[in-house]
Amino acid sequence: MALDNDIPFNRNFPLKSGVVDRPVPGVRRVLCDNPGPFTFTGTVSYIVGEGRVAIVDPGPDDDAHIAALLDAVRGETVTHIFVTHTHRDHSPAVPKIRQATGATVYAEGPHRAARPMHEGEPPRNKESNDLDFRPDVALTDGEVVSGEGWSLQAVSTPGHTANHMAFAWRERSLIFVGDHVMGWSTTIVVPPDGAMIHFMASLEKLAARPERLYFPGHGPEIEDGPRFADFMIRHRRAREASILHRLAKGDADIPSIVRASYIGIDPRLVSAAGYSVLAHLEDLAERGIVVTDGAPTIAKTYRLLVPLG
């Protein structure tokens, strides 16, 4: 069952790395040259305001990108740095940007898991997670941080990571959504760092908010963000239904479910798809719909506990 056709993806993003563009007044963006199956054409860093500015998601520890960002704000003062989450393509440039600018760093908090590790699980992937990150100021949901001519409201959006946070410029009806909603692809949820139950709740939270324009961590802006978030919610519910459909035919392990549910998947994404299936299965097990022996892990076999109605 191929489900990606139900989402109006936009993969038209001609921005080149190191080039500064201005998609709307008061917002500039710079693309890092780190393309890949999870980053699309690369990580997008944003500059908010004019003169005394904020940077949202400085990106990876990439000297060329850091130099491009600092060049983009030459003659200006960077007063704030905001980080949506602590994957290594978003936060590791913080120390060098902070050293160069003296800016204060704001985020939800350090990287953490959404749940404890289960027995038999492989070690968490330190290659993906910035475990050294510490903000100067830990924000809570709803807090507003103001600068010169702008203000950003912290919007807690856990799911992709436990510490994921979006930042809304309410007066401009726009929001920096990190990796929670992306216009070019669905978002990967990898336990134990992410959790599907939190991801779905955060999608519903964003869909109910008034901001129309979404600026994601990868790819182009999303013009009607709440409508797109609704597409993502329906997509995830359809993915859950496809998992249940496979389990209705008999017990299955995660590779079997991936083969049944992800037709034509890029081979580079098979492992990530397996972890997204695990995230769905954790949610379904918590709701008493599926069961496995012991705690849900990537290596277990799963069975349907509640017949499909």
PDB file of C-alpha atoms in Angstrom:
ATOM      1  CA  MET A   1       0.000   0.000   0.000  1.00  0.00           C
ATOM      2  CA  ALA A   2       1.708   3.197  -1.173  1.00  0.00           C
ATOM      3  CA  LEU A   3       0.554   6.149   0.918  1.00  0.00           C
ATOM      4  CA  ASP A   4       2.808   9.043  -0.073  1.00  0.00           C
ATOM      5  CA  ASN A   5       0.552   9.921  -3.007  1.00  0.00           C
ATOM      6  CA  ASP A   6      -2.062  11.232  -0.567  1.00  0.00           C
ATOM      7  CA  ILE A   7       0.085  14.254   0.370  1.00  0.00           C
ATOM      8  CA  PRO A   8       0.645  17.263  -1.954  1.00  0.00           C
ATOM      9  CA  PHE A   9       4.418  17.343  -1.535  1.00  0.00           C
ATOM     10  CA  ASN A  10       6.379  20.241  -2.995  1.00  0.00           C
ATOM     11  CA  ARG A  11       9.943  19.288  -3.912  1.00  0.00           C
ATOM     12  CA  ASN A  12      10.618  22.465  -5.870  1.00  0.00           C
ATOM     13  CA  PHE A  13      13.275  24.227  -3.800  1.00  0.00           C
ATOM     14  CA  PRO A  14      15.858  25.916  -6.043  1.00  0.00           C
ATOM     15  CA  LEU A  15      17.720  27.722  -3.232  1.00  0.00           C
ATOM     16  CA  LYS A  16      21.469  27.073  -3.502  1.00  0.00           C
ATOM     17  CA  SER A  17      23.743  26.528  -0.509  1.00  0.00           C
ATOM     18  CA  GLY A  18      25.348  29.670   0.852  1.00  0.00           C
ATOM     19  CA  VAL A  19      22.917  31.973  -0.964  1.00  0.00           C
ATOM     20  CA  VAL A  20      20.738  34.276   1.135  1.00  0.00           C
ATOM     21  CA  ASP A  21      17.154  34.763   0.047  1.00  0.00           C
ATOM     22  CA  ARG A  22      14.233  36.647   1.592  1.00  0.00           C
ATOM     23  CA  PRO A  23      10.977  34.649   1.213  1.00  0.00           C
ATOM     24  CA  VAL A  24       8.939  37.211   3.182  1.00  0.00           C
ATOM     25  CA  PRO A  25       9.761  40.556   4.809  1.00  0.00           C
ATOM     26  CA  GLY A  26      11.706  40.052   8.024  1.00  0.00           C
ATOM     27  CA  VAL A  27      12.832  36.491   7.225  1.00  0.00           C
ATOM     28  CA  ARG A  28      15.992  35.416   5.439  1.00  0.00           C
ATOM     29  CA  ARG A  29      17.211  31.866   4.933  1.00  0.00           C
ATOM     30  CA  VAL A  30      20.518  30.175   4.143  1.00  0.00           C
ATOM     31  CA  LEU A  31      20.803  26.571   2.938  1.00  0.00           C
ATOM     32  CA  CYS A  32      23.565  24.296   4.205  1.00  0.00           C
ATOM     33  CA  ASP A  33      25.273  22.000   1.692  1.00  0.00           C
ATOM     34  CA  ASN A  34      24.331  18.765   3.491  1.00  0.00           C
ATOM     35  CA  PRO A  35      21.879  17.030   1.142  1.00  0.00           C
ATOM     36  CA  GLY A  36      20.731  13.489   1.837  1.00  0.00           C
ATOM     37  CA  PRO A  37      17.757  11.133   2.163  1.00  0.00           C
ATOM     38  CA  PHE A  38      16.756  12.717   5.485  1.00  0.00           C
ATOM     39  CA  THR A  39      17.797  16.328   4.801  1.00  0.00           C
ATOM     40  CA  PHE A  40      16.536  16.788   1.206  1.00  0.00           C
ATOM     41  CA  THR A  41      18.702  19.563  -0.318  1.00  0.00           C
ATOM     42  CA  GLY A  42      20.122  20.471   3.096  1.00  0.00           C
ATOM     43  CA  THR A  43      19.312  22.139   6.399  1.00  0.00           C
ATOM     44  CA  VAL A  44      17.730  25.591   6.208  1.00  0.00           C
ATOM     45  CA  SER A  45      18.836  28.208   8.750  1.00  0.00           C
ATOM     46  CA  TYR A  46      16.675  31.304   9.205  1.00  0.00           C
ATOM     47  CA  ILE A  47      17.493  34.905  10.113  1.00  0.00           C
ATOM     48  CA  VAL A  48      14.665  36.826  11.778  1.00  0.00           C
ATOM     49  CA  GLY A  49      14.494  40.612  11.812  1.00  0.00           C
ATOM     50  CA  GLU A  50      16.790  43.376  10.620  1.00  0.00           C
ATOM     51  CA  GLY A  51      19.705  45.033  12.395  1.00  0.00           C
ATOM     52  CA  ARG A  52      19.385  43.159  15.691  1.00  0.00           C
ATOM     53  CA  VAL A  53      18.431  39.692  14.584  1.00  0.00           C
ATOM     54  CA  ALA A  54      17.793  36.108  15.645  1.00  0.00           C
ATOM     55  CA  ILE A  55      19.012  32.919  13.973  1.00  0.00           C
ATOM     56  CA  VAL A  56      16.752  29.861  13.996  1.00  0.00           C
ATOM     57  CA  ASP A  57      18.562  26.488  13.677  1.00  0.00           C
ATOM     58  CA  PRO A  58      22.206  27.351  12.899  1.00  0.00           C
ATOM     59  CA  GLY A  59      22.639  23.866  11.432  1.00  0.00           C
ATOM     60  CA  PRO A  60      25.462  21.314  11.528  1.00  0.00           C
ATOM     61  CA  ASP A  61      29.082  21.968  12.471  1.00  0.00           C
ATOM     62  CA  ASP A  62      29.922  22.922   8.902  1.00  0.00           C
ATOM     63  CA  ASP A  63      32.469  25.714   8.535  1.00  0.00           C
ATOM     64  CA  ALA A  64      31.251  26.818   5.099  1.00  0.00           C
ATOM     65  CA  HIS A  65      27.667  27.110   6.322  1.00  0.00           C
ATOM     66  CA  ILE A  66      28.692  28.910   9.506  1.00  0.00           C
ATOM     67  CA  ALA A  67      30.728  31.366   7.431  1.00  0.00           C
ATOM     68  CA  ALA A  68      27.768  31.929   5.083  1.00  0.00           C
ATOM     69  CA  LEU A  69      25.441  32.588   8.018  1.00  0.00           C
ATOM     70  CA  LEU A  70      27.846  35.040   9.635  1.00  0.00           C
ATOM     71  CA  ASP A  71      28.415  36.762   6.302  1.00  0.00           C
ATOM     72  CA  ALA A  72      24.636  37.109   5.875  1.00  0.00           C
ATOM     73  CA  VAL A  73      24.436  39.105   9.121  1.00  0.00           C
ATOM     74  CA  ARG A  74      27.591  41.144   8.579  1.00  0.00           C
ATOM     75  CA  GLY A  75      27.075  44.626  10.003  1.00  0.00           C
ATOM     76  CA  GLU A  76      24.168  43.407  12.139  1.00  0.00           C
ATOM     77  CA  THR A  77      24.003  42.106  15.711  1.00  0.00           C
ATOM     78  CA  VAL A  78      22.814  38.565  16.415  1.00  0.00           C
ATOM     79  CA  THR A  79      21.052  38.777  19.774  1.00  0.00           C
ATOM     80  CA  HIS A  80      19.228  35.429  19.882  1.00  0.00           C
ATOM     81  CA  ILE A  81      19.749  31.866  18.648  1.00  0.00           C
ATOM     82  CA  PHE A  82      16.744  29.504  18.616  1.00  0.00           C
ATOM     83  CA  VAL A  83      17.041  25.744  18.180  1.00  0.00           C
ATOM     84  CA  THR A  84      14.032  23.629  17.213  1.00  0.00           C
ATOM     85  CA  HIS A  85      15.635  20.306  18.196  1.00  0.00           C
ATOM     86  CA  THR A  86      18.933  18.568  18.747  1.00  0.00           C
ATOM     87  CA  HIS A  87      19.566  16.413  15.711  1.00  0.00           C
ATOM     88  CA  ARG A  88      23.068  16.901  14.354  1.00  0.00           C
ATOM     89  CA  ASP A  89      21.894  18.695  11.237  1.00  0.00           C
ATOM     90  CA  HIS A  90      20.292  21.481  13.305  1.00  0.00           C
ATOM     91  CA  SER A  91      22.184  22.380  16.500  1.00  0.00           C
ATOM     92  CA  PRO A  92      25.946  21.605  16.411  1.00  0.00           C
ATOM     93  CA  ALA A  93      26.821  24.974  14.805  1.00  0.00           C
ATOM     94  CA  VAL A  94      25.560  26.730  17.949  1.00  0.00           C
ATOM     95  CA  PRO A  95      28.904  26.956  19.821  1.00  0.00           C
ATOM     96  CA  LYS A  96      30.716  28.638  16.930  1.00  0.00           C
ATOM     97  CA  ILE A  97      27.844  31.019  16.163  1.00  0.00           C
ATOM     98  CA  ARG A  98      27.509  31.883  19.844  1.00  0.00           C
ATOM     99  CA  GLN A  99      31.268  32.466  20.169  1.00  0.00           C
ATOM    100  CA  ALA A 100      31.249  34.728  17.115  1.00  0.00           C
ATOM    101  CA  THR A 101      28.186  36.738  18.109  1.00  0.00           C
ATOM    102  CA  GLY A 102      27.697  36.530  21.877  1.00  0.00           C
ATOM    103  CA  ALA A 103      24.021  35.664  21.283  1.00  0.00           C
ATOM    104  CA  THR A 104      21.857  33.945  23.872  1.00  0.00           C
ATOM    105  CA  VAL A 105      20.684  30.433  22.980  1.00  0.00           C
ATOM    106  CA  TYR A 106      17.029  29.438  23.451  1.00  0.00           C
ATOM    107  CA  ALA A 107      15.510  25.958  23.136  1.00  0.00           C
ATOM    108  CA  GLU A 108      13.243  23.530  24.960  1.00  0.00           C
ATOM    109  CA  GLY A 109      16.220  21.815  26.559  1.00  0.00           C
ATOM    110  CA  PRO A 110      19.012  19.280  26.039  1.00  0.00           C
ATOM    111  CA  HIS A 111      18.484  16.169  23.974  1.00  0.00           C
ATOM    112  CA  ARG A 112      16.646  13.416  25.797  1.00  0.00           C
ATOM    113  CA  ALA A 113      14.774  10.223  25.026  1.00  0.00           C
ATOM    114  CA  ALA A 114      10.986  10.109  24.933  1.00  0.00           C
ATOM    115  CA  ARG A 115      11.044   6.914  26.999  1.00  0.00           C
ATOM    116  CA  PRO A 116      13.546   4.676  28.825  1.00  0.00           C
ATOM    117  CA  MET A 117      15.580   2.170  26.825  1.00  0.00           C
ATOM    118  CA  HIS A 118      14.113  -1.328  26.703  1.00  0.00           C
ATOM    119  CA  GLU A 119      16.171  -4.446  27.388  1.00  0.00           C
ATOM    120  CA  GLY A 120      17.795  -5.729  24.214  1.00  0.00           C
ATOM    121  CA  GLU A 121      17.569  -2.442  22.319  1.00  0.00           C
ATOM    122  CA  PRO A 122      20.693  -1.244  20.488  1.00  0.00           C
ATOM    123  CA  PRO A 123      22.477   1.840  21.851  1.00  0.00           C
ATOM    124  CA  ARG A 124      20.996   5.190  20.878  1.00  0.00           C
ATOM    125  CA  ASN A 125      22.481   6.646  17.733  1.00  0.00           C
ATOM    126  CA  LYS A 126      24.954   9.279  18.888  1.00  0.00           C
ATOM    127  CA  GLU A 127      25.740  10.012  15.237  1.00  0.00           C
ATOM    128  CA  SER A 128      22.261  11.527  14.851  1.00  0.00           C
ATOM    129  CA  ASN A 129      21.815  13.243  18.216  1.00  0.00           C
ATOM    130  CA  ASP A 130      23.620  16.301  19.565  1.00  0.00           C
ATOM    131  CA  LEU A 131      24.053  15.119  23.147  1.00  0.00           C
ATOM    132  CA  ASP A 132      26.349  18.051  24.028  1.00  0.00           C
ATOM    133  CA  PHE A 133      23.797  20.806  23.373  1.00  0.00           C
ATOM    134  CA  ARG A 134      22.682  22.965  26.314  1.00  0.00           C
ATOM    135  CA  PRO A 135      20.604  26.132  25.829  1.00  0.00           C
ATOM    136  CA  ASP A 136      21.315  29.270  27.821  1.00  0.00           C
ATOM    137  CA  VAL A 137      17.561  29.624  28.360  1.00  0.00           C
ATOM    138  CA  ALA A 138      15.173  26.648  28.487  1.00  0.00           C
ATOM    139  CA  LEU A 139      11.774  27.665  27.161  1.00  0.00           C
ATOM    140  CA  THR A 140       8.371  26.341  28.124  1.00  0.00           C
ATOM    141  CA  ASP A 141       5.315  26.100  25.904  1.00  0.00           C
ATOM    142  CA  GLY A 142       3.754  29.504  25.263  1.00  0.00           C
ATOM    143  CA  GLU A 143       6.688  31.665  26.371  1.00  0.00           C
ATOM    144  CA  VAL A 144       7.339  34.692  24.176  1.00  0.00           C
ATOM    145  CA  VAL A 145      10.849  35.979  23.439  1.00  0.00           C
ATOM    146  CA  SER A 146      11.058  39.432  21.871  1.00  0.00           C
ATOM    147  CA  GLY A 147      13.775  41.182  19.925  1.00  0.00           C
ATOM    148  CA  GLU A 148      14.004  44.361  17.896  1.00  0.00           C
ATOM    149  CA  GLY A 149      10.897  44.399  15.698  1.00  0.00           C
ATOM    150  CA  TRP A 150       9.971  40.737  16.209  1.00  0.00           C
ATOM    151  CA  SER A 151       8.735  38.294  18.824  1.00  0.00           C
ATOM    152  CA  LEU A 152       8.670  34.500  18.762  1.00  0.00           C
ATOM    153  CA  GLN A 153       6.373  32.313  20.821  1.00  0.00           C
ATOM    154  CA  ALA A 154       7.672  28.900  21.911  1.00  0.00           C
ATOM    155  CA  VAL A 155       5.350  26.100  20.794  1.00  0.00           C
ATOM    156  CA  SER A 156       6.233  22.715  22.278  1.00  0.00           C
ATOM    157  CA  THR A 157       5.934  20.080  19.526  1.00  0.00           C
ATOM    158  CA  PRO A 158       7.456  16.807  20.782  1.00  0.00           C
ATOM    159  CA  GLY A 159       7.363  13.715  18.605  1.00  0.00           C
ATOM    160  CA  HIS A 160      10.213  13.861  16.095  1.00  0.00           C
ATOM    161  CA  THR A 161      12.368  14.359  19.186  1.00  0.00           C
ATOM    162  CA  ALA A 162      11.245  14.736  22.789  1.00  0.00           C
ATOM    163  CA  ASN A 163      12.613  18.297  22.926  1.00  0.00           C
ATOM    164  CA  HIS A 164      11.241  19.519  19.582  1.00  0.00           C
ATOM    165  CA  MET A 165       9.931  23.085  19.678  1.00  0.00           C
ATOM    166  CA  ALA A 166       8.477  25.368  16.998  1.00  0.00           C
ATOM    167  CA  PHE A 167       8.661  29.173  17.111  1.00  0.00           C
ATOM    168  CA  ALA A 168       5.688  31.282  16.017  1.00  0.00           C
ATOM    169  CA  TRP A 169       5.876  34.892  14.855  1.00  0.00           C
ATOM    170  CA  ARG A 170       2.205  35.415  15.555  1.00  0.00           C
ATOM    171  CA  GLU A 171       1.979  38.977  14.226  1.00  0.00           C
ATOM    172  CA  ARG A 172       3.173  37.723  10.818  1.00  0.00           C
ATOM    173  CA  SER A 173       1.084  34.503  10.911  1.00  0.00           C
ATOM    174  CA  LEU A 174       4.184  32.367  10.341  1.00  0.00           C
ATOM    175  CA  ILE A 175       5.895  29.650  12.316  1.00  0.00           C
ATOM    176  CA  PHE A 176       9.296  27.938  12.169  1.00  0.00           C
ATOM    177  CA  VAL A 177       8.315  24.274  12.495  1.00  0.00           C
ATOM    178  CA  GLY A 178      11.703  22.539  12.405  1.00  0.00           C
ATOM    179  CA  ASP A 179      11.320  18.947  11.242  1.00  0.00           C
ATOM    180  CA  HIS A 180       7.836  18.368  12.648  1.00  0.00           C
ATOM    181  CA  VAL A 181       6.126  19.279   9.366  1.00  0.00           C
ATOM    182  CA  MET A 182       8.018  19.323   6.075  1.00  0.00           C
ATOM    183  CA  GLY A 183       6.613  20.033   2.642  1.00  0.00           C
ATOM    184  CA  TRP A 184       8.927  17.685   0.735  1.00  0.00           C
ATOM    185  CA  SER A 185       8.515  14.464   2.770  1.00  0.00           C
ATOM    186  CA  THR A 186       6.944  12.826   5.776  1.00  0.00           C
ATOM    187  CA  THR A 187       8.798  13.171   9.080  1.00  0.00           C
ATOM    188  CA  ILE A 188      10.653  10.216  10.577  1.00  0.00           C
ATOM    189  CA  VAL A 189       9.834   9.254  14.174  1.00  0.00           C
ATOM    190  CA  VAL A 190      12.523   7.055  15.726  1.00  0.00           C
ATOM    191  CA  PRO A 191      12.033   5.604  19.235  1.00  0.00           C
ATOM    192  CA  PRO A 192      13.255   6.053  21.890  1.00  0.00           C
ATOM    193  CA  ASP A 193      14.158   9.639  20.934  1.00  0.00           C
ATOM    194  CA  GLY A 194      10.786  10.221  19.278  1.00  0.00           C
ATOM    195  CA  ALA A 195       7.273   8.986  20.047  1.00  0.00           C
ATOM    196  CA  MET A 196       4.292   8.639  17.718  1.00  0.00           C
ATOM    197  CA  ILE A 197       1.678   9.502  20.338  1.00  0.00           C
ATOM    198  CA  HIS A 198       3.441  12.825  20.960  1.00  0.00           C
ATOM    199  CA  PHE A 199       4.026  13.400  17.243  1.00  0.00           C
ATOM    200  CA  MET A 200       0.316  13.055  16.440  1.00  0.00           C
ATOM    201  CA  ALA A 201      -0.703  15.308  19.322  1.00  0.00           C
ATOM    202  CA  SER A 202       1.750  17.963  18.133  1.00  0.00           C
ATOM    203  CA  LEU A 203       0.412  17.756  14.569  1.00  0.00           C
ATOM    204  CA  GLU A 204      -3.094  18.334  15.871  1.00  0.00           C
ATOM    205  CA  LYS A 205      -1.816  21.227  17.991  1.00  0.00           C
ATOM    206  CA  LEU A 206      -0.208  22.918  14.977  1.00  0.00           C
ATOM    207  CA  ALA A 207      -3.253  22.315  12.781  1.00  0.00           C
ATOM    208  CA  ALA A 208      -5.409  24.146  15.342  1.00  0.00           C
ATOM    209  CA  ARG A 209      -3.131  27.189  15.523  1.00  0.00           C
ATOM    210  CA  PRO A 210      -3.709  30.351  13.451  1.00  0.00           C
ATOM    211  CA  GLU A 211      -0.322  30.575  11.692  1.00  0.00           C
ATOM    212  CA  ARG A 212      -0.724  29.926   7.979  1.00  0.00           C
ATOM    213  CA  LEU A 213       2.878  29.990   6.714  1.00  0.00           C
ATOM    214  CA  TYR A 214       5.209  27.194   7.844  1.00  0.00           C
ATOM    215  CA  PHE A 215       8.979  27.441   7.492  1.00  0.00           C
ATOM    216  CA  PRO A 216      10.465  23.932   7.915  1.00  0.00           C
ATOM    217  CA  GLY A 217      14.000  22.781   8.623  1.00  0.00           C
ATOM    218  CA  HIS A 218      14.320  21.313   5.117  1.00  0.00           C
ATOM    219  CA  GLY A 219      12.715  22.236   1.832  1.00  0.00           C
ATOM    220  CA  PRO A 220      10.373  25.036   0.789  1.00  0.00           C
ATOM    221  CA  GLU A 221       7.893  26.968   2.871  1.00  0.00           C
ATOM    222  CA  ILE A 222       4.369  25.569   3.220  1.00  0.00           C
ATOM    223  CA  GLU A 223       1.748  28.127   2.227  1.00  0.00           C
ATOM    224  CA  ASP A 224      -1.289  26.655   4.032  1.00  0.00           C
ATOM    225  CA  GLY A 225       0.346  25.030   7.036  1.00  0.00           C
ATOM    226  CA  PRO A 226      -2.736  23.916   9.000  1.00  0.00           C
ATOM    227  CA  ARG A 227      -4.215  22.231   5.914  1.00  0.00           C
ATOM    228  CA  PHE A 228      -0.899  20.476   5.282  1.00  0.00           C
ATOM    229  CA  ALA A 229      -0.730  19.353   8.924  1.00  0.00           C
ATOM    230  CA  ASP A 230      -4.182  17.836   8.410  1.00  0.00           C
ATOM    231  CA  PHE A 231      -2.828  15.940   5.394  1.00  0.00           C
ATOM    232  CA  MET A 232      -0.035  14.602   7.609  1.00  0.00           C
ATOM    233  CA  ILE A 233      -2.507  13.522  10.303  1.00  0.00           C
ATOM    234  CA  ARG A 234      -4.599  11.625   7.745  1.00  0.00           C
ATOM    235  CA  HIS A 235      -1.446  10.086   6.266  1.00  0.00           C
ATOM    236  CA  ARG A 236      -0.309   8.795   9.652  1.00  0.00           C
ATOM    237  CA  ARG A 237      -3.758   7.371  10.376  1.00  0.00           C
ATOM    238  CA  ALA A 238      -3.658   5.618   7.011  1.00  0.00           C
ATOM    239  CA  ARG A 239      -0.197   4.260   7.826  1.00  0.00           C
ATOM    240  CA  GLU A 240      -1.570   2.916  11.103  1.00  0.00           C
ATOM    241  CA  ALA A 241      -4.459   1.307   9.218  1.00  0.00           C
ATOM    242  CA  SER A 242      -2.029  -0.380   6.812  1.00  0.00           C
ATOM    243  CA  ILE A 243      -0.076  -1.820   9.773  1.00  0.00           C
ATOM    244  CA  LEU A 244      -3.273  -3.158  11.308  1.00  0.00           C
ATOM    245  CA  HIS A 245      -4.329  -4.565   7.942  1.00  0.00           C
ATOM    246  CA  ARG A 246      -1.076  -6.548   7.762  1.00  0.00           C
ATOM    247  CA  LEU A 247      -1.443  -7.796  11.343  1.00  0.00           C
ATOM    248  CA  ALA A 248      -5.015  -8.897  10.627  1.00  0.00           C
ATOM    249  CA  LYS A 249      -3.479 -11.476   8.279  1.00  0.00           C
ATOM    250  CA  GLY A 250      -1.316 -12.908  11.074  1.00  0.00           C
ATOM    251  CA  ASP A 251       1.551 -12.158  13.424  1.00  0.00           C
ATOM    252  CA  ALA A 252       4.371 -10.190  11.827  1.00  0.00           C
ATOM    253  CA  ASP A 253       7.761  -8.716  12.545  1.00  0.00           C
ATOM    254  CA  ILE A 254       8.662  -5.163  11.569  1.00  0.00           C
ATOM    255  CA  PRO A 255      10.517  -6.021   8.314  1.00  0.00           C
ATOM    256  CA  SER A 256       7.392  -7.855   7.119  1.00  0.00           C
ATOM    257  CA  ILE A 257       5.221  -4.859   7.957  1.00  0.00           C
ATOM    258  CA  VAL A 258       7.612  -2.481   6.151  1.00  0.00           C
ATOM    259  CA  ARG A 259       7.503  -4.637   3.014  1.00  0.00           C
ATOM    260  CA  ALA A 260       3.698  -4.607   3.100  1.00  0.00           C
ATOM    261  CA  SER A 261       3.256  -0.916   3.945  1.00  0.00           C
ATOM    262  CA  TYR A 262       6.129   0.885   2.181  1.00  0.00           C
ATOM    263  CA  ILE A 263       5.889  -0.144  -1.463  1.00  0.00           C
ATOM    264  CA  GLY A 264       8.706   1.239  -3.601  1.00  0.00           C
ATOM    265  CA  ILE A 265      10.597   2.795  -0.686  1.00  0.00           C
ATOM    266  CA  ASP A 266      14.089   4.188  -1.250  1.00  0.00           C
ATOM    267  CA  PRO A 267      16.408   1.408   0.062  1.00  0.00           C
ATOM    268  CA  ARG A 268      18.301   4.042   2.083  1.00  0.00           C
ATOM    269  CA  LEU A 269      15.111   4.671   4.091  1.00  0.00           C
ATOM    270  CA  VAL A 270      14.166   1.080   4.948  1.00  0.00           C
ATOM    271  CA  SER A 271      15.769   1.192   8.399  1.00  0.00           C
ATOM    272  CA  ALA A 272      14.100   4.514   9.229  1.00  0.00           C
ATOM    273  CA  ALA A 273      10.758   3.154   8.000  1.00  0.00           C
ATOM    274  CA  GLY A 274      11.181   0.260  10.394  1.00  0.00           C
ATOM    275  CA  TYR A 275      11.593   2.637  13.304  1.00  0.00           C
ATOM    276  CA  SER A 276       8.554   4.635  12.228  1.00  0.00           C
ATOM    277  CA  VAL A 277       6.586   1.357  12.207  1.00  0.00           C
ATOM    278  CA  LEU A 278       7.956   0.680  15.689  1.00  0.00           C
ATOM    279  CA  ALA A 279       6.732   4.133  16.764  1.00  0.00           C
ATOM    280  CA  HIS A 280       3.240   3.263  15.489  1.00  0.00           C
ATOM    281  CA  LEU A 281       3.366  -0.140  17.197  1.00  0.00           C
ATOM    282  CA  GLU A 282       4.382   1.433  20.514  1.00  0.00           C
ATOM    283  CA  ASP A 283       1.348   3.700  20.267  1.00  0.00           C
ATOM    284  CA  LEU A 284      -0.943   0.806  19.294  1.00  0.00           C
ATOM    285  CA  ALA A 285       0.399  -1.329  22.154  1.00  0.00           C
ATOM    286  CA  GLU A 286      -0.173   1.516  24.625  1.00  0.00           C
ATOM    287  CA  ARG A 287      -3.765   1.716  23.394  1.00  0.00           C
ATOM    288  CA  GLY A 288      -4.244  -2.044  23.811  1.00  0.00           C
ATOM    289  CA  ILE A 289      -4.721  -2.761  20.098  1.00  0.00           C
ATOM    290  CA  VAL A 290      -1.577  -4.817  19.420  1.00  0.00           C
ATOM    291  CA  VAL A 291       0.637  -6.871  21.696  1.00  0.00           C
ATOM    292  CA  THR A 292       4.106  -8.367  21.723  1.00  0.00           C
ATOM    293  CA  ASP A 293       6.140 -10.362  24.219  1.00  0.00           C
ATOM    294  CA  GLY A 294       7.505  -7.820  26.662  1.00  0.00           C
ATOM    295  CA  ALA A 295       8.198  -4.212  25.745  1.00  0.00           C
ATOM    296  CA  PRO A 296       7.918  -3.206  22.053  1.00  0.00           C
ATOM    297  CA  THR A 297      11.297  -3.204  20.317  1.00  0.00           C
ATOM    298  CA  ILE A 298      12.517  -3.278  16.724  1.00  0.00           C
ATOM    299  CA  ALA A 299      13.241  -7.039  16.867  1.00  0.00           C
ATOM    300  CA  LYS A 300       9.901  -8.266  18.244  1.00  0.00           C
ATOM    301  CA  THR A 301       6.961  -9.960  16.529  1.00  0.00           C
ATOM    302  CA  TYR A 302       3.556  -8.314  16.909  1.00  0.00           C
ATOM    303  CA  ARG A 303      -0.013  -9.572  16.849  1.00  0.00           C
ATOM    304  CA  LEU A 304      -3.396  -7.956  16.731  1.00  0.00           C
ATOM    305  CA  LEU A 305      -5.203  -7.996  20.062  1.00  0.00           C
ATOM    306  CA  VAL A 306      -8.423  -6.277  18.985  1.00  0.00           C
ATOM    307  CA  PRO A 307     -10.164  -7.564  15.812  1.00  0.00           C
ATOM    308  CA  LEU A 308     -10.546  -4.977  13.074  1.00  0.00           C
ATOM    309  CA  GLY A 309     -14.097  -3.642  12.988  1.00  0.00           C
TER     310      GLY A 309
END
